[in-house]
Amino acid sequence: MNKLIQMIIFFIIISCEEIIYPKLGTNNPILVVDAWLDNSNISQIIQLSTTQNYLDSSSTKSITGAEIYLTDDKGNKFNFDDKGNGEYTWSPNIKFPNLGNVGTQFLLNIIYNGKNMKASSTINRTSIIDSINFV
């Protein structure tokens, strides 16, 4: 038993912990676009924020003051309104009860700090579920 206690004390004495402080570079923030748009007849939301450094645990910075709009392949324009917290919304109306139908192509335009960023997509059909089994 005495030998066991000596071994434990020995391992405690020789064990050590070294704290390291990695030197990570800082980068300029990059715009982050978070959106999931569909053809439901509900408000559509796009959120803008910026990236942050790797070890930064604070909340991300919301981006306001951008101009965001969608244009479809028929020339319709859907403006997203700035709600002031990094959130931009478009709401259905009488003329446009939703953003479009399956097959509609879109071009997303974001204008912020003198830069114009664009992305394109198409509304695709969802997968068809032919059967569900339960065991």
mmCIF file of N, CA and C in Angstrom:
data_model
loop_
_atom_site.group_PDB
_atom_site.id
_atom_site.type_symbol
_atom_site.label_atom_id
_atom_site.label_comp_id
_atom_site.label_asym_id
_atom_site.label_seq_id
_atom_site.Cartn_x
_atom_site.Cartn_y
_atom_site.Cartn_z
ATOM 1 N N MET A 1 0.822 -1.188 0.000
ATOM 2 C CA MET A 1 0.000 0.000 0.000
ATOM 3 C C MET A 1 0.872 1.260 0.000
ATOM 4 N N ASN A 2 1.947 1.201 0.786
ATOM 5 C CA ASN A 2 2.864 2.315 0.878
ATOM 6 C C ASN A 2 3.494 2.598 -0.487
ATOM 7 N N LYS A 3 3.800 1.537 -1.209
ATOM 8 C CA LYS A 3 4.390 1.673 -2.538
ATOM 9 C C LYS A 3 3.409 2.363 -3.489
ATOM 10 N N LEU A 4 2.122 2.026 -3.378
ATOM 11 C CA LEU A 4 1.086 2.634 -4.212
ATOM 12 C C LEU A 4 0.979 4.132 -3.938
ATOM 13 N N ILE A 5 1.021 4.518 -2.695
ATOM 14 C CA ILE A 5 0.947 5.937 -2.337
ATOM 15 C C ILE A 5 2.166 6.680 -2.869
ATOM 16 N N GLN A 6 3.335 6.062 -2.765
ATOM 17 C CA GLN A 6 4.543 6.677 -3.299
ATOM 18 C C GLN A 6 4.452 6.870 -4.806
ATOM 19 N N MET A 7 3.906 5.879 -5.496
ATOM 20 C CA MET A 7 3.755 5.981 -6.961
ATOM 21 C C MET A 7 2.797 7.118 -7.320
ATOM 22 N N ILE A 8 1.701 7.237 -6.601
ATOM 23 C CA ILE A 8 0.731 8.298 -6.871
ATOM 24 C C ILE A 8 1.370 9.659 -6.641
ATOM 25 N N ILE A 9 2.103 9.806 -5.542
ATOM 26 C CA ILE A 9 2.778 11.076 -5.250
ATOM 27 C C ILE A 9 3.816 11.370 -6.329
ATOM 28 N N PHE A 10 4.553 10.351 -6.750
ATOM 29 C CA PHE A 10 5.558 10.522 -7.788
ATOM 30 C C PHE A 10 4.921 11.038 -9.086
ATOM 31 N N PHE A 11 3.800 10.431 -9.503
ATOM 32 C CA PHE A 11 3.134 10.856 -10.733
ATOM 33 C C PHE A 11 2.549 12.267 -10.613
ATOM 34 N N ILE A 12 2.088 12.619 -9.437
ATOM 35 C CA ILE A 12 1.574 13.975 -9.230
ATOM 36 C C ILE A 12 2.703 14.993 -9.353
ATOM 37 N N ILE A 13 3.866 14.645 -8.798
ATOM 38 C CA ILE A 13 5.004 15.569 -8.844
ATOM 39 C C ILE A 13 5.522 15.747 -10.261
ATOM 40 N N ILE A 14 5.628 14.647 -11.034
ATOM 41 C CA ILE A 14 6.213 14.774 -12.370
ATOM 42 C C ILE A 14 5.203 15.217 -13.420
ATOM 43 N N SER A 15 3.918 15.082 -13.106
ATOM 44 C CA SER A 15 2.936 15.533 -14.095
ATOM 45 C C SER A 15 2.886 17.052 -14.084
ATOM 46 N N CYS A 16 2.655 17.602 -15.242
ATOM 47 C CA CYS A 16 2.605 19.055 -15.327
ATOM 48 C C CYS A 16 1.539 19.465 -16.351
ATOM 49 N N GLU A 17 1.195 20.685 -16.281
ATOM 50 C CA GLU A 17 0.231 21.232 -17.214
ATOM 51 C C GLU A 17 0.822 22.501 -17.782
ATOM 52 N N GLU A 18 0.874 22.559 -19.082
ATOM 53 C CA GLU A 18 1.420 23.742 -19.719
ATOM 54 C C GLU A 18 0.301 24.455 -20.460
ATOM 55 N N ILE A 19 0.081 25.677 -20.101
ATOM 56 C CA ILE A 19 -0.945 26.472 -20.771
ATOM 57 C C ILE A 19 -0.307 27.119 -21.989
ATOM 58 N N ILE A 20 -0.982 26.953 -23.120
ATOM 59 C CA ILE A 20 -0.460 27.562 -24.342
ATOM 60 C C ILE A 20 -1.391 28.699 -24.773
ATOM 61 N N TYR A 21 -0.829 29.672 -25.414
ATOM 62 C CA TYR A 21 -1.575 30.798 -25.936
ATOM 63 C C TYR A 21 -1.258 30.909 -27.424
ATOM 64 N N PRO A 22 -2.094 30.310 -28.260
ATOM 65 C CA PRO A 22 -1.785 30.333 -29.700
ATOM 66 C C PRO A 22 -1.866 31.752 -30.261
ATOM 67 N N LYS A 23 -0.968 32.038 -31.161
ATOM 68 C CA LYS A 23 -0.959 33.342 -31.820
ATOM 69 C C LYS A 23 -1.696 33.199 -33.144
ATOM 70 N N LEU A 24 -2.980 33.489 -33.109
ATOM 71 C CA LEU A 24 -3.804 33.400 -34.303
ATOM 72 C C LEU A 24 -3.936 34.780 -34.921
ATOM 73 N N GLY A 25 -3.768 34.836 -36.200
ATOM 74 C CA GLY A 25 -3.900 36.107 -36.902
ATOM 75 C C GLY A 25 -5.343 36.584 -36.910
ATOM 76 N N THR A 26 -5.506 37.868 -37.065
ATOM 77 C CA THR A 26 -6.852 38.424 -37.195
ATOM 78 C C THR A 26 -7.092 38.757 -38.664
ATOM 79 N N ASN A 27 -8.302 38.577 -39.077
ATOM 80 C CA ASN A 27 -8.687 38.841 -40.463
ATOM 81 C C ASN A 27 -9.771 39.898 -40.510
ATOM 82 N N ASN A 28 -9.902 40.515 -41.660
ATOM 83 C CA ASN A 28 -11.001 41.453 -41.849
ATOM 84 C C ASN A 28 -12.307 40.680 -41.889
ATOM 85 N N PRO A 29 -13.365 41.215 -41.275
ATOM 86 C CA PRO A 29 -14.654 40.521 -41.294
ATOM 87 C C PRO A 29 -15.190 40.350 -42.715
ATOM 88 N N ILE A 30 -15.873 39.238 -42.930
ATOM 89 C CA ILE A 30 -16.486 38.918 -44.219
ATOM 90 C C ILE A 30 -17.997 38.875 -44.014
ATOM 91 N N LEU A 31 -18.733 39.322 -45.001
ATOM 92 C CA LEU A 31 -20.197 39.320 -44.930
ATOM 93 C C LEU A 31 -20.731 37.891 -44.939
ATOM 94 N N VAL A 32 -21.673 37.599 -44.032
ATOM 95 C CA VAL A 32 -22.326 36.297 -43.946
ATOM 96 C C VAL A 32 -23.801 36.495 -44.276
ATOM 97 N N VAL A 33 -24.305 35.721 -45.244
ATOM 98 C CA VAL A 33 -25.710 35.783 -45.638
ATOM 99 C C VAL A 33 -26.374 34.488 -45.194
ATOM 100 N N ASP A 34 -27.394 34.599 -44.357
ATOM 101 C CA ASP A 34 -28.124 33.433 -43.864
ATOM 102 C C ASP A 34 -29.563 33.545 -44.356
ATOM 103 N N ALA A 35 -29.934 32.683 -45.291
ATOM 104 C CA ALA A 35 -31.280 32.756 -45.866
ATOM 105 C C ALA A 35 -31.751 31.376 -46.283
ATOM 106 N N TRP A 36 -33.033 31.147 -46.117
ATOM 107 C CA TRP A 36 -33.698 29.960 -46.631
ATOM 108 C C TRP A 36 -35.038 30.445 -47.169
ATOM 109 N N LEU A 37 -35.083 30.670 -48.464
ATOM 110 C CA LEU A 37 -36.281 31.216 -49.094
ATOM 111 C C LEU A 37 -37.027 30.100 -49.789
ATOM 112 N N ASP A 38 -38.356 30.159 -49.735
ATOM 113 C CA ASP A 38 -39.174 29.157 -50.416
ATOM 114 C C ASP A 38 -40.415 29.821 -50.990
ATOM 115 N N ASN A 39 -41.310 29.021 -51.547
ATOM 116 C CA ASN A 39 -42.502 29.589 -52.172
ATOM 117 C C ASN A 39 -43.724 29.514 -51.262
ATOM 118 N N SER A 40 -43.521 29.488 -49.949
ATOM 119 C CA SER A 40 -44.632 29.557 -49.002
ATOM 120 C C SER A 40 -45.182 30.978 -48.985
ATOM 121 N N ASN A 41 -46.448 31.121 -48.646
ATOM 122 C CA ASN A 41 -47.032 32.462 -48.608
ATOM 123 C C ASN A 41 -46.902 33.065 -47.206
ATOM 124 N N ILE A 42 -45.667 33.057 -46.717
ATOM 125 C CA ILE A 42 -45.317 33.679 -45.438
ATOM 126 C C ILE A 42 -44.133 34.620 -45.672
ATOM 127 N N SER A 43 -43.861 35.471 -44.683
ATOM 128 C CA SER A 43 -42.728 36.389 -44.810
ATOM 129 C C SER A 43 -41.431 35.604 -44.981
ATOM 130 N N GLN A 44 -40.579 36.103 -45.864
ATOM 131 C CA GLN A 44 -39.275 35.493 -46.123
ATOM 132 C C GLN A 44 -38.216 36.356 -45.452
ATOM 133 N N ILE A 45 -37.220 35.737 -44.832
ATOM 134 C CA ILE A 45 -36.230 36.460 -44.033
ATOM 135 C C ILE A 45 -34.815 36.153 -44.515
ATOM 136 N N ILE A 46 -34.006 37.206 -44.639
ATOM 137 C CA ILE A 46 -32.575 37.091 -44.919
ATOM 138 C C ILE A 46 -31.858 37.804 -43.780
ATOM 139 N N GLN A 47 -30.854 37.144 -43.187
ATOM 140 C CA GLN A 47 -30.099 37.753 -42.101
ATOM 141 C C GLN A 47 -28.670 38.001 -42.572
ATOM 142 N N LEU A 48 -28.168 39.191 -42.262
ATOM 143 C CA LEU A 48 -26.793 39.561 -42.602
ATOM 144 C C LEU A 48 -25.997 39.787 -41.329
ATOM 145 N N SER A 49 -24.780 39.250 -41.309
ATOM 146 C CA SER A 49 -23.856 39.463 -40.194
ATOM 147 C C SER A 49 -22.439 39.387 -40.743
ATOM 148 N N THR A 50 -21.463 39.488 -39.858
ATOM 149 C CA THR A 50 -20.064 39.377 -40.281
ATOM 150 C C THR A 50 -19.393 38.231 -39.532
ATOM 151 N N THR A 51 -18.296 37.752 -40.103
ATOM 152 C CA THR A 51 -17.499 36.741 -39.422
ATOM 153 C C THR A 51 -16.750 37.394 -38.267
ATOM 154 N N GLN A 52 -16.197 36.564 -37.399
ATOM 155 C CA GLN A 52 -15.407 37.072 -36.292
ATOM 156 C C GLN A 52 -14.190 36.180 -36.107
ATOM 157 N N ASN A 53 -13.241 36.630 -35.307
ATOM 158 C CA ASN A 53 -12.024 35.874 -35.090
ATOM 159 C C ASN A 53 -12.309 34.543 -34.401
ATOM 160 N N TYR A 54 -11.404 33.599 -34.564
ATOM 161 C CA TYR A 54 -11.609 32.224 -34.115
ATOM 162 C C TYR A 54 -11.909 32.111 -32.620
ATOM 163 N N LEU A 55 -11.188 32.784 -31.788
ATOM 164 C CA LEU A 55 -11.368 32.668 -30.340
ATOM 165 C C LEU A 55 -12.329 33.704 -29.764
ATOM 166 N N ASP A 56 -12.991 34.467 -30.601
ATOM 167 C CA ASP A 56 -13.942 35.481 -30.153
ATOM 168 C C ASP A 56 -15.271 34.807 -29.836
ATOM 169 N N SER A 57 -15.698 34.861 -28.595
ATOM 170 C CA SER A 57 -16.933 34.195 -28.196
ATOM 171 C C SER A 57 -18.121 35.158 -28.092
ATOM 172 N N SER A 58 -17.948 36.387 -28.519
ATOM 173 C CA SER A 58 -19.054 37.350 -28.462
ATOM 174 C C SER A 58 -20.031 37.079 -29.617
ATOM 175 N N SER A 59 -21.167 37.716 -29.551
ATOM 176 C CA SER A 59 -22.163 37.575 -30.617
ATOM 177 C C SER A 59 -21.639 38.201 -31.904
ATOM 178 N N THR A 60 -22.091 37.658 -33.023
ATOM 179 C CA THR A 60 -21.666 38.220 -34.300
ATOM 180 C C THR A 60 -22.304 39.589 -34.504
ATOM 181 N N LYS A 61 -21.665 40.420 -35.298
ATOM 182 C CA LYS A 61 -22.160 41.773 -35.562
ATOM 183 C C LYS A 61 -23.203 41.718 -36.680
ATOM 184 N N SER A 62 -24.394 42.222 -36.401
ATOM 185 C CA SER A 62 -25.455 42.292 -37.403
ATOM 186 C C SER A 62 -25.175 43.430 -38.371
ATOM 187 N N ILE A 63 -25.539 43.248 -39.615
ATOM 188 C CA ILE A 63 -25.314 44.249 -40.656
ATOM 189 C C ILE A 63 -26.636 44.932 -40.995
ATOM 190 N N THR A 64 -26.640 46.254 -40.915
ATOM 191 C CA THR A 64 -27.795 47.044 -41.312
ATOM 192 C C THR A 64 -27.375 47.985 -42.433
ATOM 193 N N GLY A 65 -28.349 48.529 -43.116
ATOM 194 C CA GLY A 65 -28.062 49.513 -44.155
ATOM 195 C C GLY A 65 -27.761 48.927 -45.517
ATOM 196 N N ALA A 66 -27.980 47.643 -45.693
ATOM 197 C CA ALA A 66 -27.765 47.029 -47.010
ATOM 198 C C ALA A 66 -29.045 47.120 -47.824
ATOM 199 N N GLU A 67 -28.901 47.039 -49.128
ATOM 200 C CA GLU A 67 -30.060 46.962 -50.024
ATOM 201 C C GLU A 67 -30.113 45.535 -50.554
ATOM 202 N N ILE A 68 -31.252 44.869 -50.318
ATOM 203 C CA ILE A 68 -31.404 43.481 -50.748
ATOM 204 C C ILE A 68 -32.677 43.355 -51.567
ATOM 205 N N TYR A 69 -32.539 42.708 -52.729
ATOM 206 C CA TYR A 69 -33.727 42.422 -53.532
ATOM 207 C C TYR A 69 -33.496 41.177 -54.379
ATOM 208 N N LEU A 70 -34.605 40.530 -54.690
ATOM 209 C CA LEU A 70 -34.618 39.364 -55.579
ATOM 210 C C LEU A 70 -35.263 39.780 -56.888
ATOM 211 N N THR A 71 -34.770 39.275 -57.989
ATOM 212 C CA THR A 71 -35.462 39.418 -59.268
ATOM 213 C C THR A 71 -35.676 38.021 -59.820
ATOM 214 N N ASP A 72 -36.848 37.804 -60.400
ATOM 215 C CA ASP A 72 -37.107 36.487 -60.978
ATOM 216 C C ASP A 72 -36.941 36.530 -62.497
ATOM 217 N N ASP A 73 -37.114 35.379 -63.121
ATOM 218 C CA ASP A 73 -36.900 35.283 -64.562
ATOM 219 C C ASP A 73 -37.976 35.986 -65.379
ATOM 220 N N LYS A 74 -39.031 36.499 -64.713
ATOM 221 C CA LYS A 74 -40.081 37.254 -65.405
ATOM 222 C C LYS A 74 -39.890 38.755 -65.229
ATOM 223 N N GLY A 75 -38.818 39.156 -64.542
ATOM 224 C CA GLY A 75 -38.543 40.577 -64.337
ATOM 225 C C GLY A 75 -39.176 41.172 -63.097
ATOM 226 N N ASN A 76 -39.848 40.362 -62.265
ATOM 227 C CA ASN A 76 -40.436 40.860 -61.023
ATOM 228 C C ASN A 76 -39.337 41.120 -59.996
ATOM 229 N N LYS A 77 -39.519 42.174 -59.205
ATOM 230 C CA LYS A 77 -38.534 42.552 -58.197
ATOM 231 C C LYS A 77 -39.176 42.464 -56.820
ATOM 232 N N PHE A 78 -38.481 41.774 -55.896
ATOM 233 C CA PHE A 78 -38.954 41.591 -54.528
ATOM 234 C C PHE A 78 -37.962 42.274 -53.591
ATOM 235 N N ASN A 79 -38.360 43.425 -53.036
ATOM 236 C CA ASN A 79 -37.479 44.191 -52.136
ATOM 237 C C ASN A 79 -37.590 43.660 -50.713
ATOM 238 N N PHE A 80 -36.449 43.493 -50.065
ATOM 239 C CA PHE A 80 -36.396 43.068 -48.671
ATOM 240 C C PHE A 80 -36.123 44.299 -47.814
ATOM 241 N N ASP A 81 -36.986 44.528 -46.805
ATOM 242 C CA ASP A 81 -36.893 45.704 -45.950
ATOM 243 C C ASP A 81 -35.979 45.445 -44.759
ATOM 244 N N ASP A 82 -35.145 46.431 -44.441
ATOM 245 C CA ASP A 82 -34.218 46.365 -43.313
ATOM 246 C C ASP A 82 -35.000 46.570 -42.021
ATOM 247 N N LYS A 83 -34.960 45.588 -41.124
ATOM 248 C CA LYS A 83 -35.658 45.687 -39.841
ATOM 249 C C LYS A 83 -34.758 46.243 -38.742
ATOM 250 N N GLY A 84 -33.483 46.551 -39.071
ATOM 251 C CA GLY A 84 -32.596 47.216 -38.134
ATOM 252 C C GLY A 84 -31.763 46.311 -37.248
ATOM 253 N N ASN A 85 -31.954 45.015 -37.298
ATOM 254 C CA ASN A 85 -31.184 44.104 -36.453
ATOM 255 C C ASN A 85 -30.444 43.055 -37.284
ATOM 256 N N GLY A 86 -30.137 43.403 -38.513
ATOM 257 C CA GLY A 86 -29.493 42.454 -39.412
ATOM 258 C C GLY A 86 -30.479 41.570 -40.141
ATOM 259 N N GLU A 87 -31.757 41.802 -39.902
ATOM 260 C CA GLU A 87 -32.814 40.999 -40.509
ATOM 261 C C GLU A 87 -33.509 41.810 -41.593
ATOM 262 N N TYR A 88 -33.668 41.194 -42.742
ATOM 263 C CA TYR A 88 -34.325 41.814 -43.890
ATOM 264 C C TYR A 88 -35.488 40.910 -44.282
ATOM 265 N N THR A 89 -36.680 41.507 -44.455
ATOM 266 C CA THR A 89 -37.858 40.682 -44.730
ATOM 267 C C THR A 89 -38.611 41.150 -45.967
ATOM 268 N N TRP A 90 -39.242 40.192 -46.617
ATOM 269 C CA TRP A 90 -40.199 40.442 -47.683
ATOM 270 C C TRP A 90 -41.489 39.762 -47.270
ATOM 271 N N SER A 91 -42.605 40.459 -47.389
ATOM 272 C CA SER A 91 -43.901 39.890 -47.012
ATOM 273 C C SER A 91 -44.793 39.766 -48.233
ATOM 274 N N PRO A 92 -45.586 38.693 -48.294
ATOM 275 C CA PRO A 92 -46.507 38.508 -49.426
ATOM 276 C C PRO A 92 -47.536 39.633 -49.487
ATOM 277 N N ASN A 93 -48.039 39.890 -50.687
ATOM 278 C CA ASN A 93 -49.097 40.886 -50.868
ATOM 279 C C ASN A 93 -50.088 40.364 -51.901
ATOM 280 N N ILE A 94 -51.035 41.187 -52.280
ATOM 281 C CA ILE A 94 -52.071 40.758 -53.228
ATOM 282 C C ILE A 94 -51.447 40.389 -54.582
ATOM 283 N N LYS A 95 -50.523 41.206 -55.048
ATOM 284 C CA LYS A 95 -49.908 40.968 -56.356
ATOM 285 C C LYS A 95 -49.005 39.734 -56.343
ATOM 286 N N PHE A 96 -48.249 39.564 -55.245
ATOM 287 C CA PHE A 96 -47.325 38.438 -55.123
ATOM 288 C C PHE A 96 -47.620 37.686 -53.824
ATOM 289 N N PRO A 97 -48.484 36.656 -53.869
ATOM 290 C CA PRO A 97 -48.789 35.893 -52.647
ATOM 291 C C PRO A 97 -47.617 35.015 -52.190
ATOM 292 N N ASN A 98 -46.654 34.759 -53.083
ATOM 293 C CA ASN A 98 -45.428 34.038 -52.740
ATOM 294 C C ASN A 98 -44.337 34.442 -53.732
ATOM 295 N N LEU A 99 -43.158 33.897 -53.567
ATOM 296 C CA LEU A 99 -42.041 34.293 -54.439
ATOM 297 C C LEU A 99 -42.109 33.671 -55.835
ATOM 298 N N GLY A 100 -42.826 32.600 -56.004
ATOM 299 C CA GLY A 100 -42.898 31.977 -57.322
ATOM 300 C C GLY A 100 -43.296 30.520 -57.223
ATOM 301 N N ASN A 101 -43.205 29.841 -58.352
ATOM 302 C CA ASN A 101 -43.572 28.432 -58.429
ATOM 303 C C ASN A 101 -42.346 27.595 -58.763
ATOM 304 N N VAL A 102 -42.509 26.294 -58.730
ATOM 305 C CA VAL A 102 -41.415 25.392 -59.075
ATOM 306 C C VAL A 102 -40.913 25.726 -60.474
ATOM 307 N N GLY A 103 -39.600 25.866 -60.604
ATOM 308 C CA GLY A 103 -38.987 26.199 -61.882
ATOM 309 C C GLY A 103 -38.619 27.674 -62.011
ATOM 310 N N THR A 104 -39.133 28.526 -61.119
ATOM 311 C CA THR A 104 -38.808 29.953 -61.176
ATOM 312 C C THR A 104 -37.332 30.148 -60.824
ATOM 313 N N GLN A 105 -36.653 30.944 -61.642
ATOM 314 C CA GLN A 105 -35.241 31.244 -61.392
ATOM 315 C C GLN A 105 -35.121 32.623 -60.750
ATOM 316 N N PHE A 106 -34.169 32.758 -59.832
ATOM 317 C CA PHE A 106 -33.987 34.000 -59.086
ATOM 318 C C PHE A 106 -32.547 34.474 -59.134
ATOM 319 N N LEU A 107 -32.408 35.789 -58.993
ATOM 320 C CA LEU A 107 -31.103 36.408 -58.818
ATOM 321 C C LEU A 107 -31.197 37.267 -57.557
ATOM 322 N N LEU A 108 -30.384 36.941 -56.556
ATOM 323 C CA LEU A 108 -30.340 37.693 -55.306
ATOM 324 C C LEU A 108 -29.263 38.756 -55.428
ATOM 325 N N ASN A 109 -29.608 39.999 -55.112
ATOM 326 C CA ASN A 109 -28.667 41.122 -55.144
ATOM 327 C C ASN A 109 -28.551 41.709 -53.752
ATOM 328 N N ILE A 110 -27.314 41.838 -53.274
ATOM 329 C CA ILE A 110 -27.046 42.481 -51.987
ATOM 330 C C ILE A 110 -26.039 43.594 -52.248
ATOM 331 N N ILE A 111 -26.438 44.810 -51.941
ATOM 332 C CA ILE A 111 -25.553 45.963 -52.114
ATOM 333 C C ILE A 111 -25.211 46.481 -50.723
ATOM 334 N N TYR A 112 -23.901 46.420 -50.396
ATOM 335 C CA TYR A 112 -23.456 46.842 -49.062
ATOM 336 C C TYR A 112 -22.032 47.390 -49.167
ATOM 337 N N ASN A 113 -21.807 48.541 -48.570
ATOM 338 C CA ASN A 113 -20.487 49.205 -48.587
ATOM 339 C C ASN A 113 -19.940 49.369 -50.000
ATOM 340 N N GLY A 114 -20.786 49.723 -50.943
ATOM 341 C CA GLY A 114 -20.350 49.959 -52.313
ATOM 342 C C GLY A 114 -20.072 48.704 -53.110
ATOM 343 N N LYS A 115 -20.332 47.542 -52.538
ATOM 344 C CA LYS A 115 -20.114 46.280 -53.252
ATOM 345 C C LYS A 115 -21.458 45.656 -53.586
ATOM 346 N N ASN A 116 -21.530 45.054 -54.778
ATOM 347 C CA ASN A 116 -22.746 44.375 -55.213
ATOM 348 C C ASN A 116 -22.450 42.885 -55.293
ATOM 349 N N MET A 117 -23.095 42.111 -54.427
ATOM 350 C CA MET A 117 -22.915 40.665 -54.398
ATOM 351 C C MET A 117 -24.154 40.006 -54.974
ATOM 352 N N LYS A 118 -23.962 38.968 -55.776
ATOM 353 C CA LYS A 118 -25.079 38.318 -56.446
ATOM 354 C C LYS A 118 -25.009 36.809 -56.264
ATOM 355 N N ALA A 119 -26.178 36.194 -56.255
ATOM 356 C CA ALA A 119 -26.291 34.737 -56.210
ATOM 357 C C ALA A 119 -27.530 34.355 -57.000
ATOM 358 N N SER A 120 -27.518 33.179 -57.582
ATOM 359 C CA SER A 120 -28.686 32.739 -58.349
ATOM 360 C C SER A 120 -29.130 31.356 -57.885
ATOM 361 N N SER A 121 -30.409 31.090 -58.062
ATOM 362 C CA SER A 121 -30.966 29.799 -57.678
ATOM 363 C C SER A 121 -32.294 29.586 -58.389
ATOM 364 N N THR A 122 -32.802 28.379 -58.294
ATOM 365 C CA THR A 122 -34.079 28.003 -58.891
ATOM 366 C C THR A 122 -34.912 27.298 -57.845
ATOM 367 N N ILE A 123 -36.230 27.528 -57.857
ATOM 368 C CA ILE A 123 -37.113 26.782 -56.959
ATOM 369 C C ILE A 123 -37.263 25.387 -57.545
ATOM 370 N N ASN A 124 -36.814 24.391 -56.797
ATOM 371 C CA ASN A 124 -36.908 23.004 -57.240
ATOM 372 C C ASN A 124 -38.018 22.279 -56.501
ATOM 373 N N ARG A 125 -38.503 21.238 -57.110
ATOM 374 C CA ARG A 125 -39.537 20.411 -56.485
ATOM 375 C C ARG A 125 -38.915 19.628 -55.335
ATOM 376 N N THR A 126 -39.676 19.423 -54.278
ATOM 377 C CA THR A 126 -39.194 18.613 -53.164
ATOM 378 C C THR A 126 -39.281 17.138 -53.546
ATOM 379 N N SER A 127 -38.597 16.312 -52.770
ATOM 380 C CA SER A 127 -38.611 14.870 -53.036
ATOM 381 C C SER A 127 -40.008 14.305 -52.817
ATOM 382 N N ILE A 128 -40.350 13.331 -53.637
ATOM 383 C CA ILE A 128 -41.646 12.656 -53.502
ATOM 384 C C ILE A 128 -41.469 11.471 -52.578
ATOM 385 N N ILE A 129 -42.285 11.399 -51.548
ATOM 386 C CA ILE A 129 -42.239 10.266 -50.606
ATOM 387 C C ILE A 129 -43.237 9.225 -51.118
ATOM 388 N N ASP A 130 -42.737 8.060 -51.520
ATOM 389 C CA ASP A 130 -43.625 7.059 -52.087
ATOM 390 C C ASP A 130 -44.142 6.074 -51.034
ATOM 391 N N SER A 131 -43.437 5.950 -49.903
ATOM 392 C CA SER A 131 -43.941 5.068 -48.847
ATOM 393 C C SER A 131 -43.204 5.352 -47.546
ATOM 394 N N ILE A 132 -43.889 5.032 -46.446
ATOM 395 C CA ILE A 132 -43.301 5.144 -45.123
ATOM 396 C C ILE A 132 -43.562 3.827 -44.413
ATOM 397 N N ASN A 133 -42.534 3.246 -43.848
ATOM 398 C CA ASN A 133 -42.659 1.974 -43.140
ATOM 399 C C ASN A 133 -42.318 2.164 -41.677
ATOM 400 N N PHE A 134 -42.975 1.401 -40.849
ATOM 401 C CA PHE A 134 -42.690 1.431 -39.419
ATOM 402 C C PHE A 134 -42.563 -0.009 -38.941
ATOM 403 N N VAL A 135 -41.497 -0.310 -38.208
ATOM 404 C CA VAL A 135 -41.283 -1.660 -37.709
ATOM 405 C C VAL A 135 -41.297 -1.607 -36.205
#
